């Protein structure tokens, strides 16, 4: 006897808990191998129902990430010296579910991870399907625990636009905020990130995975403009790149420190959504900015 096909709502109930249809599960990823962490984040970003709030390499950065954007689930590839992380997270974010991942499955590794406070252990050598199954089991059906100093949704919007170089006036126009409100948002964001400038904020947000390499900020609806606003210093750096100069030569030409060039250059890369000097010049020329 043929049965009628289930409705979309019925299929949702069968395939996942009902609350998952209502909001995405927030995941923070920590891997000592940056390539593995980025691969996991990209894979999860492409799946419905999951939101990767950030990725880190260093433990201290991961603790900060979990405070700034509290997750439902932490996916961690831990070294032996990092086994205290799950217990630390459980104290700051009660109810956080921690999944430990390893490239190969060994009984002694599982025992160590379980003893450290990890809830599930997953071997990813054969692919990430087992990780998805673990995430399905891990979902707890409630909002992430709040944490003092967490970034608000509005602050994430402001951070996304600050990092691509919008001025306070441009940012206010885009978000329909007064200049005073924009300044207050920037002050609070810089305080939470522990930075003093726009360039430092962009570098910190990128290191924590709050901003993807393509400039996207997960969970933020505001999208950057096609052609970002460049400062005079940005154009000076692009001109130096066009002359084939090194970072040190750029610093000498502009009369500033090498570290200052590196910070300004990093912010330029974020604006243009590129990863190196050659790409920056090519993209700037494509957009008519150089």
XYZ file of C-alpha atoms in Angstrom:
290
model
C 0.000 0.000 0.000
C 1.427 3.356 -1.040
C 1.826 6.035 1.595
C 1.541 9.755 1.017
C 4.817 11.626 1.102
C 5.350 13.342 4.457
C 4.976 17.087 4.622
C 8.007 19.344 5.005
C 7.167 19.860 8.678
C 6.841 16.121 9.249
C 10.182 15.479 7.547
C 11.805 18.088 9.757
C 10.462 16.320 12.853
C 11.769 12.980 11.602
C 15.243 14.151 10.597
C 16.120 16.444 13.500
C 14.697 17.810 16.751
C 12.054 20.446 16.114
C 13.964 23.353 17.733
C 16.726 22.888 15.164
C 14.317 24.192 12.525
C 14.110 27.390 14.526
C 17.758 28.350 14.972
C 21.226 27.216 13.986
C 23.480 25.331 16.365
C 26.494 27.505 17.150
C 29.869 25.780 16.879
C 33.351 26.971 17.842
C 36.285 25.118 16.257
C 39.777 24.770 17.749
C 42.503 22.884 15.852
C 46.246 23.105 16.302
C 46.400 22.511 12.543
C 44.999 25.630 10.832
C 44.231 23.804 7.580
C 42.136 21.196 9.398
C 40.239 23.875 11.310
C 39.506 25.896 8.183
C 38.385 22.761 6.329
C 35.977 21.820 9.116
C 34.601 25.369 9.285
C 34.077 25.542 5.509
C 32.378 22.141 5.495
C 30.020 23.095 8.329
C 29.283 26.513 6.795
C 27.866 24.721 3.753
C 25.436 22.644 5.837
C 22.017 23.969 6.922
C 21.420 24.237 10.634
C 25.007 24.913 11.717
C 26.767 28.219 12.380
C 30.531 28.238 12.953
C 31.138 31.271 15.152
C 34.925 31.121 14.844
C 38.078 29.034 14.494
C 41.354 29.249 16.417
C 44.783 27.641 16.662
C 45.877 28.823 20.124
C 44.076 27.763 23.315
C 44.008 31.293 24.750
C 42.379 32.525 21.546
C 39.762 29.781 21.777
C 38.855 30.746 25.341
C 38.461 34.361 24.187
C 36.386 33.270 21.180
C 34.012 31.289 23.414
C 33.580 34.349 25.621
C 32.952 36.698 22.697
C 30.588 34.326 20.838
C 29.364 31.601 23.244
C 28.804 28.349 21.298
C 26.480 25.398 21.822
C 29.233 22.972 20.869
C 33.031 23.123 20.880
C 34.880 20.970 18.334
C 38.483 20.598 19.488
C 41.632 18.945 18.190
C 43.742 18.953 21.347
C 47.427 18.442 21.975
C 48.450 16.751 25.264
C 49.345 20.109 26.833
C 45.834 21.398 26.003
C 43.834 18.713 27.828
C 42.841 21.186 30.545
C 40.742 23.150 28.035
C 37.456 21.154 28.342
C 37.348 21.596 32.132
C 38.114 25.295 31.798
C 35.312 25.727 29.271
C 32.855 23.811 31.453
C 33.470 26.288 34.275
C 32.976 29.378 32.120
C 30.177 27.965 29.919
C 28.135 25.390 31.859
C 26.335 22.980 29.544
C 28.773 23.402 26.654
C 29.160 20.125 24.745
C 32.759 19.366 23.762
C 33.645 17.036 20.882
C 37.245 15.896 20.590
C 38.538 15.065 17.112
C 41.641 13.052 16.254
C 43.264 12.041 12.946
C 43.550 8.412 14.047
C 41.515 6.421 16.551
C 43.562 4.955 19.401
C 42.174 3.680 22.696
C 44.700 5.638 24.744
C 43.754 8.890 22.968
C 40.069 8.330 23.665
C 40.781 7.595 27.329
C 42.802 10.794 27.697
C 40.160 12.903 25.964
C 37.308 11.391 27.974
C 39.222 11.953 31.205
C 39.792 15.600 30.249
C 36.041 16.249 30.067
C 35.382 15.699 26.359
C 31.855 14.349 25.791
C 32.439 12.618 22.446
C 35.541 11.480 20.566
C 35.510 11.387 16.761
C 38.114 10.087 14.316
C 38.151 12.203 11.149
C 40.728 10.238 9.191
C 38.067 8.778 6.895
C 36.103 12.008 6.461
C 33.763 14.291 8.375
C 30.545 12.242 8.264
C 31.261 10.925 11.762
C 31.646 14.494 13.004
C 28.233 15.428 11.657
C 26.695 12.426 13.434
C 28.376 13.518 16.665
C 27.065 17.062 16.230
C 23.532 15.749 15.710
C 23.797 13.857 18.998
C 25.340 16.834 20.778
C 22.618 19.397 20.125
C 20.948 20.338 23.401
C 17.977 22.442 22.293
C 18.600 25.676 24.139
C 20.273 29.004 23.588
C 24.038 29.234 24.202
C 25.043 30.230 27.708
C 25.580 33.953 28.076
C 29.032 35.173 29.002
C 30.239 38.526 30.323
C 31.808 40.511 27.509
C 30.106 38.652 24.649
C 29.694 40.539 21.375
C 26.119 41.505 20.548
C 24.644 41.021 17.074
C 24.833 44.772 16.494
C 28.474 44.857 17.570
C 29.243 42.067 15.094
C 27.626 44.136 12.338
C 29.718 47.144 13.313
C 32.878 45.019 13.536
C 32.290 43.609 10.046
C 32.046 47.104 8.573
C 34.897 48.535 10.644
C 37.177 45.810 9.301
C 36.494 46.687 5.661
C 37.405 50.317 6.224
C 34.091 52.170 6.468
C 34.321 55.493 8.266
C 32.091 56.247 11.236
C 29.850 58.376 9.010
C 29.577 55.658 6.342
C 28.937 53.022 8.966
C 26.233 55.149 10.568
C 24.509 55.676 7.221
C 24.564 51.963 6.427
C 23.219 50.864 9.826
C 21.083 53.974 10.408
C 22.949 54.900 13.569
C 24.053 58.275 14.868
C 27.800 59.061 14.865
C 27.754 59.059 18.679
C 26.221 55.572 18.739
C 28.800 54.307 16.236
C 31.652 55.655 18.371
C 30.197 53.980 21.467
C 29.857 50.663 19.623
C 33.462 50.854 18.421
C 34.690 51.676 21.931
C 32.891 48.661 23.417
C 34.079 46.360 20.604
C 37.702 47.459 20.982
C 37.437 46.923 24.730
C 36.063 43.407 24.354
C 38.743 42.499 21.801
C 41.482 44.145 23.856
C 42.660 46.347 20.973
C 43.274 50.037 20.378
C 42.762 50.549 16.647
C 40.804 49.495 13.582
C 43.805 47.579 12.200
C 44.254 45.690 15.462
C 40.530 44.890 15.568
C 40.671 43.446 12.044
C 43.733 41.353 12.879
C 42.193 40.052 16.119
C 38.855 39.249 14.481
C 40.639 37.339 11.722
C 42.814 35.387 14.156
C 39.736 34.336 16.148
C 37.909 33.289 12.994
C 35.191 35.888 13.593
C 35.919 37.021 10.039
C 36.400 34.421 7.332
C 39.261 34.769 4.806
C 36.680 35.973 2.239
C 35.586 38.796 4.562
C 32.307 37.143 5.613
C 31.268 37.361 9.270
C 29.132 34.317 10.205
C 25.740 35.271 11.584
C 25.901 38.853 10.309
C 23.471 39.944 7.610
C 25.289 43.126 6.618
C 27.419 42.594 3.516
C 30.400 44.719 2.506
C 30.192 46.966 -0.511
C 31.649 45.676 -3.783
C 34.409 48.300 -3.748
C 35.694 48.984 -0.215
C 36.829 52.410 0.905
C 40.627 52.693 0.900
C 42.652 55.163 2.953
C 45.624 57.184 1.701
C 47.889 54.714 3.506
C 46.191 51.813 1.709
C 46.954 53.471 -1.627
C 50.563 54.084 -0.547
C 50.958 50.391 0.265
C 49.375 49.366 -3.032
C 51.725 51.705 -4.900
C 54.680 50.130 -3.105
C 53.437 46.653 -4.017
C 53.114 47.760 -7.642
C 56.782 48.837 -7.561
C 57.725 45.338 -6.406
C 58.981 46.470 -3.006
C 59.166 44.242 0.077
C 57.417 45.009 3.373
C 60.700 46.366 4.759
C 61.172 48.588 1.709
C 57.583 49.810 2.059
C 58.281 50.734 5.677
C 61.433 52.629 4.685
C 59.634 54.455 1.875
C 56.777 55.537 4.152
C 58.969 56.259 7.170
C 57.081 53.905 9.481
C 57.848 50.684 11.358
C 57.695 47.295 9.648
C 55.081 46.141 12.192
C 52.931 49.146 11.303
C 53.118 48.232 7.621
C 52.202 44.626 8.443
C 49.169 45.742 10.481
C 47.986 48.231 7.847
C 48.625 45.690 5.096
C 46.607 43.035 6.950
C 43.655 45.412 7.161
C 44.004 46.108 3.432
C 43.899 42.354 2.735
C 40.689 42.043 4.778
C 39.082 44.904 2.848
C 39.976 43.332 -0.487
C 39.296 39.754 0.694
C 42.723 38.519 -0.368
C 45.623 36.712 1.300
C 48.831 38.217 -0.092
C 50.363 41.291 -1.722
C 50.072 40.032 -5.290
C 46.378 39.246 -4.847
C 45.822 42.652 -3.239
C 47.254 44.466 -6.247
C 45.296 42.333 -8.712
C 42.004 42.790 -6.848
C 42.531 46.534 -6.380
C 43.163 46.900 -10.113
C 40.075 44.822 -10.910
C 37.940 47.106 -8.725
C 39.491 50.232 -10.227
C 41.174 51.172 -6.947
C 44.767 51.085 -8.202
